[in-house]
PDB file of C-alpha atoms in Angstrom:
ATOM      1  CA  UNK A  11       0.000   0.000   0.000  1.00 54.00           C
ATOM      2  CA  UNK A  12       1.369   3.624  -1.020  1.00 63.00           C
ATOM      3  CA  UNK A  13       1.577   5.847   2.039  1.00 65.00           C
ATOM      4  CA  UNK A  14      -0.965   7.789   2.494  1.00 62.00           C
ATOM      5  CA  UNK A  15      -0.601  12.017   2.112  1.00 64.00           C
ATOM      6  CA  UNK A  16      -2.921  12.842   3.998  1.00 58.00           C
ATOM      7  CA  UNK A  17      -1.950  14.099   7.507  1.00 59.00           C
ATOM      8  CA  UNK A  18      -3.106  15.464  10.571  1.00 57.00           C
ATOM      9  CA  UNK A  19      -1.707  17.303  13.118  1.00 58.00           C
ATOM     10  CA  UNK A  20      -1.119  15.453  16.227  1.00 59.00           C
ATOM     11  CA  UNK A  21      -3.133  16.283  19.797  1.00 64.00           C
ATOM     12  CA  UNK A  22      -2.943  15.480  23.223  1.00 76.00           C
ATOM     13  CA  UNK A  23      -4.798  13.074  25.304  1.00 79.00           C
ATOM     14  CA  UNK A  24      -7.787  13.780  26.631  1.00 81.00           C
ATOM     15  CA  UNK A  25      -7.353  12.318  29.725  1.00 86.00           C
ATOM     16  CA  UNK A  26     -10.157  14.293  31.673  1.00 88.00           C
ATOM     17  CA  UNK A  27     -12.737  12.801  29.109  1.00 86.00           C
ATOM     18  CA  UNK A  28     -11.449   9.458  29.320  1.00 87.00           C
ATOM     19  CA  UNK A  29     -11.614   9.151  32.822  1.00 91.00           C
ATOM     20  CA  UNK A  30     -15.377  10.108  32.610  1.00 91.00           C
ATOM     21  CA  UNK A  31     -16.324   7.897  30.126  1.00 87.00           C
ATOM     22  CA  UNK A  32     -14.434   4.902  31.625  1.00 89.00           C
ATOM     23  CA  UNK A  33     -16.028   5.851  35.236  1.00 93.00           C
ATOM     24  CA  UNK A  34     -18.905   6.177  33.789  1.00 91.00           C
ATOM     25  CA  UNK A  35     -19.450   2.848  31.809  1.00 88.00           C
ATOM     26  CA  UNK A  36     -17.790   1.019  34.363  1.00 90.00           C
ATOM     27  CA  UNK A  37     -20.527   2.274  37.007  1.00 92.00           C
ATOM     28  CA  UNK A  38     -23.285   0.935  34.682  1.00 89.00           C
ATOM     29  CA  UNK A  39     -21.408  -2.277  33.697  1.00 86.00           C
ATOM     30  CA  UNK A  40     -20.526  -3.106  37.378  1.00 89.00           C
ATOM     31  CA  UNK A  41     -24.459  -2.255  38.595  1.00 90.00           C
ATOM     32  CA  UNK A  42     -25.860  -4.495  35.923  1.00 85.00           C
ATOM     33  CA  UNK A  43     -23.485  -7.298  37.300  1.00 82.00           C
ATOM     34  CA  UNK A  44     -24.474  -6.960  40.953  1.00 86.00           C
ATOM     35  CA  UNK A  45     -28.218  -5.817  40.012  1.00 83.00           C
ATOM     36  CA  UNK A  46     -29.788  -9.492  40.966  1.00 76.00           C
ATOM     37  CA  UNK A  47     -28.210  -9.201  44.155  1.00 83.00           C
ATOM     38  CA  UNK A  48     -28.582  -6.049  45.459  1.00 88.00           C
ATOM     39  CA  UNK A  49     -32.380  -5.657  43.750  1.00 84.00           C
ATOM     40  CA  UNK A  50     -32.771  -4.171  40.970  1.00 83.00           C
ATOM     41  CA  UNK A  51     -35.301  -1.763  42.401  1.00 85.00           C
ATOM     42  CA  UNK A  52     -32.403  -0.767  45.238  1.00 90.00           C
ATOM     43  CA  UNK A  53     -31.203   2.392  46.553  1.00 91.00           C
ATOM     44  CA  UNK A  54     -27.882   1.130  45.948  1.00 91.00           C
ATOM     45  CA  UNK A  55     -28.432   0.198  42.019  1.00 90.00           C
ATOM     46  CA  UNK A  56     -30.387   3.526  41.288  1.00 92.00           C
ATOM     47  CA  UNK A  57     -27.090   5.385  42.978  1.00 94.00           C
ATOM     48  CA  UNK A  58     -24.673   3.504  41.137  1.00 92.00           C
ATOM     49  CA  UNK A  59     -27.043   4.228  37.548  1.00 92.00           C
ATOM     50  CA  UNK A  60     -27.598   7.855  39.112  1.00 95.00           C
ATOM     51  CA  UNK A  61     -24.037   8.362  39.111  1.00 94.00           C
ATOM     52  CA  UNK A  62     -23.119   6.992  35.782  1.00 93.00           C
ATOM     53  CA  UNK A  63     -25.732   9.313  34.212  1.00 94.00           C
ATOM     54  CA  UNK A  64     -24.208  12.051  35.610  1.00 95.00           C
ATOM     55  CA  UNK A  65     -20.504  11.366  34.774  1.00 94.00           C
ATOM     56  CA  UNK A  66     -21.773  10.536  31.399  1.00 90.00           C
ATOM     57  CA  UNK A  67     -23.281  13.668  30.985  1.00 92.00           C
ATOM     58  CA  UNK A  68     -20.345  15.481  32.373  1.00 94.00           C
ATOM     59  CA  UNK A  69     -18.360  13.702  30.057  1.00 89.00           C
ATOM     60  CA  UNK A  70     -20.364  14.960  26.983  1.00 86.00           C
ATOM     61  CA  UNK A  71     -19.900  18.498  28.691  1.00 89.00           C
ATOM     62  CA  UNK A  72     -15.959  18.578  28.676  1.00 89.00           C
ATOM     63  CA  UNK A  73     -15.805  17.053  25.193  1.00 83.00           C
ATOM     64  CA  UNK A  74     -17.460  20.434  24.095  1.00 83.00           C
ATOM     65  CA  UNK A  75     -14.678  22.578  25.358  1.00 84.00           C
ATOM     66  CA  UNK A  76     -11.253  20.181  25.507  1.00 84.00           C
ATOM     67  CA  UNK A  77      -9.107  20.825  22.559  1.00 79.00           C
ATOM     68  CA  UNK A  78      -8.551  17.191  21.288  1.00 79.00           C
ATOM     69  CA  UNK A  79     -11.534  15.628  22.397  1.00 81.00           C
ATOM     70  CA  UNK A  80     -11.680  11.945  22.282  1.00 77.00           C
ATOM     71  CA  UNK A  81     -16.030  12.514  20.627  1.00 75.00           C
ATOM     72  CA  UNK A  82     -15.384  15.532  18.546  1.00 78.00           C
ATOM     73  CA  UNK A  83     -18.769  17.537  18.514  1.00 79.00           C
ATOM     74  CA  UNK A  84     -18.122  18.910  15.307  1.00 79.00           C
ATOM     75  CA  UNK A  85     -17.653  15.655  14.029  1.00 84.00           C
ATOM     76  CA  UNK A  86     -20.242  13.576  15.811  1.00 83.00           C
ATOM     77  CA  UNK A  87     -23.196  15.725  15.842  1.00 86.00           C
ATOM     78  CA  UNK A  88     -23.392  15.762  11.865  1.00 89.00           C
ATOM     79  CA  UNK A  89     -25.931  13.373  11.387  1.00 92.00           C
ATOM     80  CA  UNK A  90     -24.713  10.857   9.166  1.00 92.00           C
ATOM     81  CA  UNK A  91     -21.891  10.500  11.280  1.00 93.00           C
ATOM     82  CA  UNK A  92     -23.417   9.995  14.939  1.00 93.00           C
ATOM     83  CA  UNK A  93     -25.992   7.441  13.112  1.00 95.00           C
ATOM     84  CA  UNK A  94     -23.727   5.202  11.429  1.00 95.00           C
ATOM     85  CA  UNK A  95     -21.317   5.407  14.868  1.00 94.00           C
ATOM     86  CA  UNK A  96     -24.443   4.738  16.442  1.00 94.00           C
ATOM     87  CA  UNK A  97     -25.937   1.838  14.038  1.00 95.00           C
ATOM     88  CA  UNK A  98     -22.678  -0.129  13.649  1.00 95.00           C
ATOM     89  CA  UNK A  99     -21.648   0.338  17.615  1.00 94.00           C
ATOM     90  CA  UNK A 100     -24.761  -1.106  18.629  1.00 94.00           C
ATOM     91  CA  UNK A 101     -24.499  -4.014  15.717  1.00 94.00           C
ATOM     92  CA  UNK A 102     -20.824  -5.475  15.691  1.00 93.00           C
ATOM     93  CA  UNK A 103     -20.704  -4.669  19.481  1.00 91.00           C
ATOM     94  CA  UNK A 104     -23.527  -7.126  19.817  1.00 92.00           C
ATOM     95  CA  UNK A 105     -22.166  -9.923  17.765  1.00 91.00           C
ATOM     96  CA  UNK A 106     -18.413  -9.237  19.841  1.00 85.00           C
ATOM     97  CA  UNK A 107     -20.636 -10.171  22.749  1.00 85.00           C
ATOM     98  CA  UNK A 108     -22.402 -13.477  21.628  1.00 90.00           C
ATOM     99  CA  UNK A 109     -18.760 -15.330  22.113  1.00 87.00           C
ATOM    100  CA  UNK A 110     -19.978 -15.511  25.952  1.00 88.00           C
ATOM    101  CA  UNK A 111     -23.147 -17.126  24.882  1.00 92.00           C
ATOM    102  CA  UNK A 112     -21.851 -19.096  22.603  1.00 93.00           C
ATOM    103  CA  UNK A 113     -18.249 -20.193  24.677  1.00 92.00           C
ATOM    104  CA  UNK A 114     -20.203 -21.027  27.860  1.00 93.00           C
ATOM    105  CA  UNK A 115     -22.896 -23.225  26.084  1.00 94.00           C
ATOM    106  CA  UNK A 116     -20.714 -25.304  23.911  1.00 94.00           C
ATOM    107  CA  UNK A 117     -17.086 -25.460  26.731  1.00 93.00           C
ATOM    108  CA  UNK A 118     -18.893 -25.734  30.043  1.00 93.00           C
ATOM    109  CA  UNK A 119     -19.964 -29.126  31.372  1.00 93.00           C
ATOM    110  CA  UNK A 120     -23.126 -31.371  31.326  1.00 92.00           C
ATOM    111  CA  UNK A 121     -23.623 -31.717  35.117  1.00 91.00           C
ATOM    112  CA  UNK A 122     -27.530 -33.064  35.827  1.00 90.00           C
ATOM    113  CA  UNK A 123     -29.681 -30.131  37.256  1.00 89.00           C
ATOM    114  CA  UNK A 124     -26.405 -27.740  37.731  1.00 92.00           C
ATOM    115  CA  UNK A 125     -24.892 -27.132  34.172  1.00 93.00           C
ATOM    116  CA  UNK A 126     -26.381 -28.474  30.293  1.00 93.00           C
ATOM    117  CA  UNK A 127     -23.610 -27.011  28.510  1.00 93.00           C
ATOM    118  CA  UNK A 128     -22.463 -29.414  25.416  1.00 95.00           C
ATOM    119  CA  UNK A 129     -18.920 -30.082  27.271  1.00 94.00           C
ATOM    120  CA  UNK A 130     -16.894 -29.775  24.625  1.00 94.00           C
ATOM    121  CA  UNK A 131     -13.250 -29.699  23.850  1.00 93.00           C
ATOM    122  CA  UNK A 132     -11.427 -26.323  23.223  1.00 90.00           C
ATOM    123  CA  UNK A 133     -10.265 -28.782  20.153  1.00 93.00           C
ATOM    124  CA  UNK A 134     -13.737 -29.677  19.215  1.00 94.00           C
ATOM    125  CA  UNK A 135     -14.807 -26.570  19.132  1.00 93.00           C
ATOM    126  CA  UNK A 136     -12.113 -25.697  16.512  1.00 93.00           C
ATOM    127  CA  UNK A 137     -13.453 -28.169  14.808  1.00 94.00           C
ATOM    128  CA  UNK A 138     -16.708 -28.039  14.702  1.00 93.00           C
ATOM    129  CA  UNK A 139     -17.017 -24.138  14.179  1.00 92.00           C
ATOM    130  CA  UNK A 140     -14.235 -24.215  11.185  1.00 93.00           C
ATOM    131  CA  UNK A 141     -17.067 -23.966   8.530  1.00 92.00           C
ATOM    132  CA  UNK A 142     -18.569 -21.081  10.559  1.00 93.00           C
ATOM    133  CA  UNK A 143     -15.232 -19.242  10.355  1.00 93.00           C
ATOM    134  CA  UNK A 144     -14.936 -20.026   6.852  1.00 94.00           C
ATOM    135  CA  UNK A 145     -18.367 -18.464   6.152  1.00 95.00           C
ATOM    136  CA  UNK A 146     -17.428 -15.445   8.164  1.00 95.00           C
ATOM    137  CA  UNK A 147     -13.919 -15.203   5.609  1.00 95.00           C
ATOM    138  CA  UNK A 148     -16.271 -15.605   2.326  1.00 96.00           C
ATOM    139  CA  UNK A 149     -19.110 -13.035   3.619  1.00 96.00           C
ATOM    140  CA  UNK A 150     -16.668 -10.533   4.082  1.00 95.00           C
ATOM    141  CA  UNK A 151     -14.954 -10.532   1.054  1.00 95.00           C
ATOM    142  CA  UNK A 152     -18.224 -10.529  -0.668  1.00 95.00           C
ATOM    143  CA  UNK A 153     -19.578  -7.910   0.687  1.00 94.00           C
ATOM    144  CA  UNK A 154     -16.343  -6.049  -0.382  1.00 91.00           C
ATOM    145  CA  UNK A 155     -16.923  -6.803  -3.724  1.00 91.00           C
ATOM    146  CA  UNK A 156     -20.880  -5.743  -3.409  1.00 92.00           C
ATOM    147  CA  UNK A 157     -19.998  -2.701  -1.498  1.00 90.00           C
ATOM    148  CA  UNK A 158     -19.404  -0.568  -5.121  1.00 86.00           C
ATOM    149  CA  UNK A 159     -22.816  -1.183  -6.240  1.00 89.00           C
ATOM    150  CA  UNK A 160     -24.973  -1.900  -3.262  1.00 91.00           C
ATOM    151  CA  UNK A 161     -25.730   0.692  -0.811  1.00 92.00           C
ATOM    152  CA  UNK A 162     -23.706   0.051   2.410  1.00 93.00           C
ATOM    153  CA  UNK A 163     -26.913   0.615   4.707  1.00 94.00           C
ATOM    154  CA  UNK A 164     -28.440  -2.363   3.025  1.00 95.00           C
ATOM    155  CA  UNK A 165     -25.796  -4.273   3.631  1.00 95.00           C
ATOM    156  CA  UNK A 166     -25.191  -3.629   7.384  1.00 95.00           C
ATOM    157  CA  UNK A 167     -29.166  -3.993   7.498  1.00 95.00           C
ATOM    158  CA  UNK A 168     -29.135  -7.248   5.349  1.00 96.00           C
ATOM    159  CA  UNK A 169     -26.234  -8.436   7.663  1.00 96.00           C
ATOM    160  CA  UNK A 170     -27.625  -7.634  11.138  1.00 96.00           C
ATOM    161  CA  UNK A 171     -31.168  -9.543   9.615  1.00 96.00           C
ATOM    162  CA  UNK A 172     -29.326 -12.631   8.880  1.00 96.00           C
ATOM    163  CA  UNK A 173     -27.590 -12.915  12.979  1.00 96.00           C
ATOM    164  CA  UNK A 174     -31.013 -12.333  13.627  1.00 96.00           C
ATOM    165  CA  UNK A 175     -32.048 -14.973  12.166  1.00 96.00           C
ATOM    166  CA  UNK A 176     -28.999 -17.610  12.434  1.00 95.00           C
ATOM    167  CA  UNK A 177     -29.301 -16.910  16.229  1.00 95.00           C
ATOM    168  CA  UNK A 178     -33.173 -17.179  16.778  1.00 95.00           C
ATOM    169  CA  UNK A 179     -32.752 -20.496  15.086  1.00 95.00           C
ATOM    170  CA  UNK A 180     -30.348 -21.386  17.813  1.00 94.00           C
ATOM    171  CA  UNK A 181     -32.142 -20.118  20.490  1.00 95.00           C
ATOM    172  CA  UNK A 182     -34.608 -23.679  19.849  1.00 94.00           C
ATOM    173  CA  UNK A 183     -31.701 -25.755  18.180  1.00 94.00           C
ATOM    174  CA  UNK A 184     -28.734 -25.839  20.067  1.00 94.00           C
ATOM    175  CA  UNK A 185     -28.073 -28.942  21.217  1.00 94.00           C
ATOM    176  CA  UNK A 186     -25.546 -30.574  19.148  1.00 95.00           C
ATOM    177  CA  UNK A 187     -22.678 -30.021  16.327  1.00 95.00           C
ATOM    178  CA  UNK A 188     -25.392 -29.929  13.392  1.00 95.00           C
ATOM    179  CA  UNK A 189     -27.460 -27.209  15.349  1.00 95.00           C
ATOM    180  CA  UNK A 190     -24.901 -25.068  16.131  1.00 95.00           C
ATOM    181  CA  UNK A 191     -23.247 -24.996  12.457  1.00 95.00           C
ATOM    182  CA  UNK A 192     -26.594 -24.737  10.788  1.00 94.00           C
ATOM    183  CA  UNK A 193     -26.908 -21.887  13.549  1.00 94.00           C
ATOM    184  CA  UNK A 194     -23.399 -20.519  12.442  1.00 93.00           C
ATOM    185  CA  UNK A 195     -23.736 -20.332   8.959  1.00 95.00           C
ATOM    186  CA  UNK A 196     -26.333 -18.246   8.845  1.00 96.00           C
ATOM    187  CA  UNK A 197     -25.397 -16.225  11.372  1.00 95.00           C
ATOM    188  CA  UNK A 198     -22.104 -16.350  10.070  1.00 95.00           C
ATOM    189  CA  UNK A 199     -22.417 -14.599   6.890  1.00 96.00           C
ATOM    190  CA  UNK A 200     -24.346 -11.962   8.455  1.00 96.00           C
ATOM    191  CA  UNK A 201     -21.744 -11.576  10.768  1.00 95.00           C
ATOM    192  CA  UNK A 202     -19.031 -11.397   8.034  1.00 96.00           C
ATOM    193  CA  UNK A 203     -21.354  -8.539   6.140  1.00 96.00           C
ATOM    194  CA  UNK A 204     -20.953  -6.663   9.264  1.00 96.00           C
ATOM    195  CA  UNK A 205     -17.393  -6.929  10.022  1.00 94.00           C
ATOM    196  CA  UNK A 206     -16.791  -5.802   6.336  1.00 95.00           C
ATOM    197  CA  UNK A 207     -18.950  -2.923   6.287  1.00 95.00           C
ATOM    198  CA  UNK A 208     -18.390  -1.136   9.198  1.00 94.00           C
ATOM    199  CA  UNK A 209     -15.373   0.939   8.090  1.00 92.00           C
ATOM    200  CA  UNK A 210     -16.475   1.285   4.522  1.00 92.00           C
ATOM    201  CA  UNK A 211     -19.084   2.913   5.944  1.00 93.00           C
ATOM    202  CA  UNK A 212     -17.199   4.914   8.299  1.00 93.00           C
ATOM    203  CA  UNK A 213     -15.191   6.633   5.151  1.00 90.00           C
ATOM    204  CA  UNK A 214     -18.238   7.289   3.409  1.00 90.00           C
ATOM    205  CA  UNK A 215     -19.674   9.708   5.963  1.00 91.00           C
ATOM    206  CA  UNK A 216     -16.180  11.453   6.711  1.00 89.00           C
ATOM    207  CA  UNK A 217     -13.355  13.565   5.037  1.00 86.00           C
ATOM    208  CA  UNK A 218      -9.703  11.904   4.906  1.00 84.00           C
ATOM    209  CA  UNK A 219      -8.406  13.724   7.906  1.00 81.00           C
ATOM    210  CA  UNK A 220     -11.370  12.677   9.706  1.00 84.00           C
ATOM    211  CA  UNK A 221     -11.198   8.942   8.728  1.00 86.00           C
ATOM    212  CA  UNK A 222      -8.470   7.452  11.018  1.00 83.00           C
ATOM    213  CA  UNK A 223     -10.587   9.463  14.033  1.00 84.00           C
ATOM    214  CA  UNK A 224     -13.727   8.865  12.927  1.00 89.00           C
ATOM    215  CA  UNK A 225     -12.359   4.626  13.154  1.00 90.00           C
ATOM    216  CA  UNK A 226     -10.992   4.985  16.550  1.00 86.00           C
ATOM    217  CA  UNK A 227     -14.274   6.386  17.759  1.00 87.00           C
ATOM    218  CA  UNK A 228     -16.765   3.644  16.172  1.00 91.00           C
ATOM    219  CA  UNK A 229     -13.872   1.175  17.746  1.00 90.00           C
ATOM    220  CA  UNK A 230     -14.470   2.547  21.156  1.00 86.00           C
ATOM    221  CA  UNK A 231     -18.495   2.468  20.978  1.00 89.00           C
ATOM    222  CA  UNK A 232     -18.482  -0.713  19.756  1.00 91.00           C
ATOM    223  CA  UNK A 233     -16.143  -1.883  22.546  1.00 89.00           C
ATOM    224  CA  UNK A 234     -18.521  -0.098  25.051  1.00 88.00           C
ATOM    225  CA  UNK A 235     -21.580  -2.169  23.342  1.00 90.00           C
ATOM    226  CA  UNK A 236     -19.740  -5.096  23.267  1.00 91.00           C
ATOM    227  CA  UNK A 237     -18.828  -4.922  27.228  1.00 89.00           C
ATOM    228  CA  UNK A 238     -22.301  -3.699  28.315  1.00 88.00           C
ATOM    229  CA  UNK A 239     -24.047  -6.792  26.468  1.00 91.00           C
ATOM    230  CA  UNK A 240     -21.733  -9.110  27.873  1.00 91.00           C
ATOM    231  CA  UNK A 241     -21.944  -8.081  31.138  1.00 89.00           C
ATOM    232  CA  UNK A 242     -25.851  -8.134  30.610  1.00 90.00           C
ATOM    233  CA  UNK A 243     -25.600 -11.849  28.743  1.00 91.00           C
ATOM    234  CA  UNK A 244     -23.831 -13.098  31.712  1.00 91.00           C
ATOM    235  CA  UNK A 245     -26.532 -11.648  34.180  1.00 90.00           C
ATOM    236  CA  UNK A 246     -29.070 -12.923  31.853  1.00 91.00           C
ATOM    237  CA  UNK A 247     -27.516 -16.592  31.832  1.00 93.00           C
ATOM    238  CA  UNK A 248     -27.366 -16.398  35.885  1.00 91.00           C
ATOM    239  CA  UNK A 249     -31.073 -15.952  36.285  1.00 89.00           C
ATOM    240  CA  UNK A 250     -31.067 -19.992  35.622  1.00 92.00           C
ATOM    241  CA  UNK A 251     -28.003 -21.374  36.767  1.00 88.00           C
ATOM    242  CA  UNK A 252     -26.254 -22.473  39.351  1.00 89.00           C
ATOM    243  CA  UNK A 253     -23.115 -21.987  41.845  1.00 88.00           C
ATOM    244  CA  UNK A 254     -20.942 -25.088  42.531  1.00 88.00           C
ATOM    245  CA  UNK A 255     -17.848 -24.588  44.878  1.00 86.00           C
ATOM    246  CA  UNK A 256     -17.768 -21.127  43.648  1.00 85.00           C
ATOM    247  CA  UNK A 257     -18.062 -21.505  39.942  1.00 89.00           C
ATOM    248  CA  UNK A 258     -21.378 -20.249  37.914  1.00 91.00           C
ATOM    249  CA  UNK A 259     -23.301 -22.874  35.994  1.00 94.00           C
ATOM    250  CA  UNK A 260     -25.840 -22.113  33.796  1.00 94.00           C
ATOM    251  CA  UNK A 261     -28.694 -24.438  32.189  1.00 95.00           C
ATOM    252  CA  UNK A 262     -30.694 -24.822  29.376  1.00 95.00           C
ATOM    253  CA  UNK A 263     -33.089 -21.979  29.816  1.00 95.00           C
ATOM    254  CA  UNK A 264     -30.582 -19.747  30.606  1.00 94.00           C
ATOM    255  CA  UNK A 265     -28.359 -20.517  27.346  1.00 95.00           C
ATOM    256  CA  UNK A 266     -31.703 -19.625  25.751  1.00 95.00           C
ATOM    257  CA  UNK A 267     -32.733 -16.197  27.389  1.00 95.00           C
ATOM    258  CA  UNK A 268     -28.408 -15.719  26.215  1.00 94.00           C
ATOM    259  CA  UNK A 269     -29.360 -15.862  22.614  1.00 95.00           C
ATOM    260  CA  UNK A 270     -32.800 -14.180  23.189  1.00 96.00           C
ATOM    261  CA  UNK A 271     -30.897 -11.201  24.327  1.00 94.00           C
ATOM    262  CA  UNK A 272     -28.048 -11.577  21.737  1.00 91.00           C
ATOM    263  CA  UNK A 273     -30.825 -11.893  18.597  1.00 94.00           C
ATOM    264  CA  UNK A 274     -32.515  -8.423  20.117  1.00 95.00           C
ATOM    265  CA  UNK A 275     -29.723  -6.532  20.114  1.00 94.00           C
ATOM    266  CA  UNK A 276     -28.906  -7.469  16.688  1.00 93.00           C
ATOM    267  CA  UNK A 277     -32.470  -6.636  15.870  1.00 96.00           C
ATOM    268  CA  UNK A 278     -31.849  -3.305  17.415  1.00 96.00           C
ATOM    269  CA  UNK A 279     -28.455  -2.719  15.082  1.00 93.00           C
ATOM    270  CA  UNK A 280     -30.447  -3.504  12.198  1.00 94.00           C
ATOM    271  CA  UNK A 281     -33.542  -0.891  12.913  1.00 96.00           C
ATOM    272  CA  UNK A 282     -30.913   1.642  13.498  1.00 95.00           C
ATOM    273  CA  UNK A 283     -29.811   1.716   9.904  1.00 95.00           C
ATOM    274  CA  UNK A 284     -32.747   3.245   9.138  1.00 94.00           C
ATOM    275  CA  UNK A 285     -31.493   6.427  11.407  1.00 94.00           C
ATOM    276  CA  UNK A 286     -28.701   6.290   8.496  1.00 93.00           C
ATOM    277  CA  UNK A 287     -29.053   9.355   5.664  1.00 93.00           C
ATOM    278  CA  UNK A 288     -28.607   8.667   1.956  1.00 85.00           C
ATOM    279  CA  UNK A 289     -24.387   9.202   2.002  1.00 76.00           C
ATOM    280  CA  UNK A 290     -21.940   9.134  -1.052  1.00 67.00           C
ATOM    281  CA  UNK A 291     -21.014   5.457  -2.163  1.00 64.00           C
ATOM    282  CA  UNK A 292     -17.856   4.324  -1.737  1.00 63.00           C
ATOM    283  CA  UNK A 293     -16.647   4.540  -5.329  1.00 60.00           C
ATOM    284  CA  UNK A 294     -17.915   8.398  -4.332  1.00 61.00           C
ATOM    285  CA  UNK A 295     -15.952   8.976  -1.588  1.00 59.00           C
ATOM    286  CA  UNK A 296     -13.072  11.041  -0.859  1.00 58.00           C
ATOM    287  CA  UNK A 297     -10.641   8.361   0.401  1.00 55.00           C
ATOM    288  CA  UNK A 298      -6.848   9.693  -0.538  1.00 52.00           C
ATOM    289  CA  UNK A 299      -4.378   8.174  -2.701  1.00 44.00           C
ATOM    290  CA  UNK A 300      -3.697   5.085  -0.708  1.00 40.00           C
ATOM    291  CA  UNK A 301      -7.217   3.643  -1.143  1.00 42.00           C
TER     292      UNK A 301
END
């Protein structure tokens, strides 16, 4: 790849804002996780959710004024910018977070009445889930190909349709090797579509100087979506399971309620698309002379 001309001038970290962001989201994360045992209708929880608001909105405050703020406002308030942030945050944060669906169910143990995971092998895992990760490979390179004559919104909505899909089938059928690929597949070349179209679609909506920015901010929302559904699967999967000798089973139903909450937030990626403005295509786009 040519090097790139395009250049921008270096800033300093905003430190201030990244303290309130991380404070923040770890408040929220942390009172989801203890939620079922200190009530979710608690003093406590509404203090700890109280006080991540707050930070949060403090947070948005200071970003107005810093000089290198990590959300620029006069980046993220245009509106095809905040919307596709928004839509593929919320999207490829989700499917980050069905691995701790997914890994618990098919690694942890069958154990009558106190764990019906599928007990398998870290090697028969690998095995089994190869095609899936093959599908994944040959989605995304299709969808780079499509990208130049299909809109990109279609795309990510197409995508986020078919993990809806692939993963509702799941939530019913999976209870062996053939469920879980026929699960996979499908939900595997929706994923793929996503993964491939999330910074395609982050250079549509932004100028060159913006673009390596612009990246670094999606990365961080969708690492913030992808740690608040975890942390929400896991509470999810609790709600029927089990401790043994300090270590959190889960069963059946609660594998189930895992995927329920998986398939709605990828339902919830793909309605946000439709927040997304017509934008230039790709082929359209002001990308610089490395592209």
């Amino acid at each position: 790849m040519p090097e790139s001309p395009v250049r921008e001038a270096g800033g300093r970290m905003d430190w201030i804002g990244g303290l309130l962001l991380g404070a923040g989201i770890t408040a929220i994360v942390y009172a989801v996780g203890e939620g079922s045992q200190w009530g979710w209708g608690s003093a406590k929880f509404a203090a700890y959710i109280a006080g991540a608001l707050v930070t949060l909105v403090t947070f948005v405050l200071v970003e107005r004024r810093v000089a290198d703020p990590l959300f620029p406002p006069s980046m993220t308030r245009r509106r095809p910018v905040w919307t596709v942030l928004l839509a593929t945050s919320v999207a490829a944060g989700s499917l980050s977070a069905v691995g701790v669906v997914m890994q618990m169910l098919v690694l942890m143990p069958k154990i009558p009445t106190i764990s019906e995971g599928l007990g398998w092998s870290g090697t028969r895992n690998a095995v089994v889930t190869s095609p899936i990760s093959a599908m994944i490979i040959v989605a995304a390179v299709g969808t780079g190909l499509l990208v130049r004559r299909v809109d990109a919104r279609i795309l990510l909505g197409t995508g986020s349709a078919l993990t809806v899909l692939g993963y509702g089938i799941g939530t019913h059928l999976h209870h062996n090797a053939a469920q879980i690929v026929e699960m996979g597949l499908i939900a595997g070349l929706g994923t793929g579509m996503v993964v491939a179209v999330v910074p395609i679609m982050i250079i549509e909506v932004v100028t060159p100087e913006e673009q390596a920015l612009a990246n670094g901010v999606q990365t961080l929302g969708q690492g913030v979506a992808q740690i608040v559904v975890s942390q929400l699967a896991f509470v999810v999967m609790a709600q029927h399971g089990k401790i043994l000798k300090g270590t959190q089973f889960y069963l059946d139903t609660g594998f189930t309620n895992g995927l329920w909450l998986v398939v709605g937030c990828c339902a919830l990626g793909a309605l946000l698309v439709l927040l997304i403005p017509r934008t230039k295509r790709l082929d359209e786009a002001e990308v610089g002379q490395a592209a």
